[in-house]
mmCIF file of C-alpha atoms in Angstrom:
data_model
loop_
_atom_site.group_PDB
_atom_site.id
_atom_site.type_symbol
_atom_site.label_atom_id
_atom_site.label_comp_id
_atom_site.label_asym_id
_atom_site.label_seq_id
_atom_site.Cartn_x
_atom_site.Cartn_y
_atom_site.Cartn_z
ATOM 1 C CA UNK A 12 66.818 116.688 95.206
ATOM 2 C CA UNK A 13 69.483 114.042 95.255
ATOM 3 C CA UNK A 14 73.084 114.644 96.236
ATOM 4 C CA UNK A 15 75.369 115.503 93.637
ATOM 5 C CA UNK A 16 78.703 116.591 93.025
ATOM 6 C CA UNK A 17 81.638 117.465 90.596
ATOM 7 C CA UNK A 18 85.328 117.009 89.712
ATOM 8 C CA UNK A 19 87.646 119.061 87.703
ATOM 9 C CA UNK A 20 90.688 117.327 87.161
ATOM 10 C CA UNK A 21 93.979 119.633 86.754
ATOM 11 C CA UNK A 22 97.720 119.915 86.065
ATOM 12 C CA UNK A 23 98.602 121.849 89.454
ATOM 13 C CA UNK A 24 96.184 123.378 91.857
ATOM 14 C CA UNK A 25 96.727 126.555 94.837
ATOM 15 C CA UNK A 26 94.951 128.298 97.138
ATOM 16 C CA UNK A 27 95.742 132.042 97.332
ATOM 17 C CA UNK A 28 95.567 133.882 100.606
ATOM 18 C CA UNK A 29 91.879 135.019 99.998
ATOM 19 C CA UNK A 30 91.019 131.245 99.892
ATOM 20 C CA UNK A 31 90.693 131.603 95.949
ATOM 21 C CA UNK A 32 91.257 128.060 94.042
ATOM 22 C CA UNK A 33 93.923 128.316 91.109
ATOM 23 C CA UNK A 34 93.139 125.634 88.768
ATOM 24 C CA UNK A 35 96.010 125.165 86.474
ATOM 25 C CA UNK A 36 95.931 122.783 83.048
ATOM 26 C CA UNK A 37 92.164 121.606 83.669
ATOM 27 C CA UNK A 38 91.172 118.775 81.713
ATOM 28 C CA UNK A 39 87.568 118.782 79.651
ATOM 29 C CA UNK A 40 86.447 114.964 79.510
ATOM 30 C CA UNK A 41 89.908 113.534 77.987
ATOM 31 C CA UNK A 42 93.569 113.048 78.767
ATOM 32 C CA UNK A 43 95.466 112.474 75.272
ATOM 33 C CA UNK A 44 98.894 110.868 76.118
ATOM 34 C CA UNK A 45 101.817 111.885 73.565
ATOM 35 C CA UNK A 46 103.745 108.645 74.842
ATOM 36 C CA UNK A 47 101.283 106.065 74.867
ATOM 37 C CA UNK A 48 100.903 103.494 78.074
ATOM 38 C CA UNK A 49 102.233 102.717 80.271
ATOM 39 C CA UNK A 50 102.588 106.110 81.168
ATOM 40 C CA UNK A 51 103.403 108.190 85.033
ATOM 41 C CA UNK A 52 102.259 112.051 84.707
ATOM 42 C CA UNK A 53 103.934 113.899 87.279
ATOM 43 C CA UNK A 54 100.823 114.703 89.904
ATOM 44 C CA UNK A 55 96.772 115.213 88.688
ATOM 45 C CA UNK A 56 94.796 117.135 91.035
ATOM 46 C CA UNK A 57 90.996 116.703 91.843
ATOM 47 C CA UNK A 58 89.456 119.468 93.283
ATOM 48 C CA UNK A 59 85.507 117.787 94.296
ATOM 49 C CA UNK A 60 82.485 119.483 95.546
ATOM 50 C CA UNK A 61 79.734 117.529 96.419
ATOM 51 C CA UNK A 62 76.308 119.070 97.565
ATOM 52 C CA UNK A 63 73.844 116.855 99.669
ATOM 53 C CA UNK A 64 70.645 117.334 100.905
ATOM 54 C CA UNK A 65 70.586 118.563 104.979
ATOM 55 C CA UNK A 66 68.350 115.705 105.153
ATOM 56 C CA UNK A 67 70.538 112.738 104.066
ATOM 57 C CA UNK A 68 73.840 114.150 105.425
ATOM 58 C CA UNK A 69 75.062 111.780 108.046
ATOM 59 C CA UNK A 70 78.239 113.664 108.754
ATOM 60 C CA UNK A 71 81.297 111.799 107.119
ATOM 61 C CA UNK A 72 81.405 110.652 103.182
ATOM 62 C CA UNK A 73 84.027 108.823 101.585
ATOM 63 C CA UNK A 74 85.736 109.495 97.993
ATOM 64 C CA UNK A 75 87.152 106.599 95.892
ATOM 65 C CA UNK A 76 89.185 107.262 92.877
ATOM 66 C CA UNK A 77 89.121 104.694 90.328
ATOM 67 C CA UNK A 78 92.076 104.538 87.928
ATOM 68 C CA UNK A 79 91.701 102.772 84.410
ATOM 69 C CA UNK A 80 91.741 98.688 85.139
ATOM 70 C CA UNK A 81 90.416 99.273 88.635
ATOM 71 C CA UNK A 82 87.161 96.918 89.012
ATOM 72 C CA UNK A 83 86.647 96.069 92.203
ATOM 73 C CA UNK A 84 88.663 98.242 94.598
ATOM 74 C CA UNK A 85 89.872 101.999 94.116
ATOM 75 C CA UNK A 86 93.196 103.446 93.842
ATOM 76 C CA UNK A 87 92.698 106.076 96.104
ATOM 77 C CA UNK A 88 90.273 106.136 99.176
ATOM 78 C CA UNK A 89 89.673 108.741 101.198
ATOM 79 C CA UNK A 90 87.313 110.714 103.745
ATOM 80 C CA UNK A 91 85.533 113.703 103.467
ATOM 81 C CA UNK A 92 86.119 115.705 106.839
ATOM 82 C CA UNK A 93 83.341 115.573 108.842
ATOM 83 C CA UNK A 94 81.162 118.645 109.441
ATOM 84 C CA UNK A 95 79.503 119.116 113.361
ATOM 85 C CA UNK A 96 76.451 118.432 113.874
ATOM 86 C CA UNK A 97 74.262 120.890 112.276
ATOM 87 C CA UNK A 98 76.913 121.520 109.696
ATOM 88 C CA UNK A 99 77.638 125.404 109.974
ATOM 89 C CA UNK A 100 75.557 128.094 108.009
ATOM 90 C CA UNK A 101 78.602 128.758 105.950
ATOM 91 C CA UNK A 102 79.078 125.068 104.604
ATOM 92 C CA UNK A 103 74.607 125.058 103.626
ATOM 93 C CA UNK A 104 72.848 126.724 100.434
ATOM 94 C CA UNK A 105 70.070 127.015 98.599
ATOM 95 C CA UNK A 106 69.970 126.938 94.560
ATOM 96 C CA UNK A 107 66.397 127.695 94.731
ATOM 97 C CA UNK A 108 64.530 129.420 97.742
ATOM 98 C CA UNK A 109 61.856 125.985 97.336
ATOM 99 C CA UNK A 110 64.434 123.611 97.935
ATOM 100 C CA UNK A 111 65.638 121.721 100.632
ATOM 101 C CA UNK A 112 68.920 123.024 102.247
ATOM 102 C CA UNK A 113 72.328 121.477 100.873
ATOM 103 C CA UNK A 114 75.611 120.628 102.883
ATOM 104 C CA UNK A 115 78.537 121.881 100.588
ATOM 105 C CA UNK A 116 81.380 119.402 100.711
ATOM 106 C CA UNK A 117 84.888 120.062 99.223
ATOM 107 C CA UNK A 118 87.770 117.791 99.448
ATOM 108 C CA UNK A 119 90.899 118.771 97.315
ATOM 109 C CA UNK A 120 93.362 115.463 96.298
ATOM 110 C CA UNK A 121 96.605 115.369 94.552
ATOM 111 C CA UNK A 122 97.693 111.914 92.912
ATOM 112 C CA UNK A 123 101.504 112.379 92.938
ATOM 113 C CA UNK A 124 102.726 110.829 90.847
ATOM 114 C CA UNK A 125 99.975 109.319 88.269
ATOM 115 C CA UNK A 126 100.449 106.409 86.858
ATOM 116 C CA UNK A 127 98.295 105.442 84.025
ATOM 117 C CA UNK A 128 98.963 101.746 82.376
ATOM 118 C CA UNK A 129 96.213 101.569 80.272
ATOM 119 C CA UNK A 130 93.509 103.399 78.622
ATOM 120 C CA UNK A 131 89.782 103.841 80.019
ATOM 121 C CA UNK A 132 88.778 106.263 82.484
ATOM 122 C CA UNK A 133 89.505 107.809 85.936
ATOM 123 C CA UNK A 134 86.484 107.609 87.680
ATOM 124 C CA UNK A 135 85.560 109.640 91.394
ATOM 125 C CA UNK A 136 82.633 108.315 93.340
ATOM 126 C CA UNK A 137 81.377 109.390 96.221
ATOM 127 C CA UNK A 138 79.863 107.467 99.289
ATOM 128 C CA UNK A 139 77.266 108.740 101.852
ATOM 129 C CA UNK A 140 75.768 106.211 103.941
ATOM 130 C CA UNK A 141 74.556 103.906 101.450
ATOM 131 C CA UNK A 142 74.555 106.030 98.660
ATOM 132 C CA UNK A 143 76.895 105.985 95.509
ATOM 133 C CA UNK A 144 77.709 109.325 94.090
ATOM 134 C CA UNK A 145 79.242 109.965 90.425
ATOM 135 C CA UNK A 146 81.545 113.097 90.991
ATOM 136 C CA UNK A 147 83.139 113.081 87.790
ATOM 137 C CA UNK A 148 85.194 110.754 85.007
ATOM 138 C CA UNK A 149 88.254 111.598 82.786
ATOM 139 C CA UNK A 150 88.670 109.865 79.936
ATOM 140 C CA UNK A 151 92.822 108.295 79.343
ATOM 141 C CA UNK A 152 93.632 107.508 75.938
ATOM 142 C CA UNK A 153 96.341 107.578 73.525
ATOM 143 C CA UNK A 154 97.290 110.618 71.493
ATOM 144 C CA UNK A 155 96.345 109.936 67.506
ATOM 145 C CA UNK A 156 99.927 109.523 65.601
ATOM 146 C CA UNK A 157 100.686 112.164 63.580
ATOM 147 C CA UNK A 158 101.166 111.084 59.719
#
């Protein structure tokens, strides 16, 4: 199995004492903006997971977070915090008892505050070694006019 991972974008995001998420104003796959571009929302929160095979885990991955009109470099760059060396029990799983073991990787990011000044898409990519990961993509658009 190949690494993979996931994004859900939100509004506002908090951890309650029990280490719970709160994921507050997720998006599906598009943001509609009421005032057109270009446009600043107030923050946008990523929470990522990313699951990689034992095997190909070299211990550090980075995240890049494309806005829309971003082509060669990201707007946001960051790494993932390194595990030891083997990671720890807690941060491995199994989907299936035949597969190979998976390092769990979370990173939560807040983009405060968001500016968007043009359509397209935010896209999050992972990096491990020289591996590119797709973690997710929102689609930034326009709201229809009403009429």
């Amino acid at each position: 199995m190949s690494a993979y991972g996931t994004t859900i974008f939100c509004d506002d995001m908090r951890v309650e004492a029990s280490g719970k998420f709160i994921l507050i104003g997720c998006y599906g796959d598009t943001i509609l903006l009421n005032q057109g571009f270009p446009s600043t929302l107030p923050s946008l929160h990523f929470h990522i997971n990313v699951f990689v095979p034992q095997s190909e885990y070299m211990g550090d991955m980075k995240v890049e977070i494309y806005f829309p009109g971003d082509t060669v470099s990201p707007s946001l760059e960051t790494q993932i915090p390194q595990h030891p060396e083997p990671p720890p029990e807690e941060a491995t799983h199994r989907a299936e008892p035949s597969e190979e073991l998976q390092v769990h990787l979370m990173l939560n990011l807040t983009a405060r505050p968001m500016p968007l000044s043009a359509p397209g898409f935010i896209r999050v990519r992972g990096v491990v070694g020289d591996k590119r990961i797709r973690l997710g993509d929102l689609k930034v658009m326009a709201a229809p006019e009403e009429g």
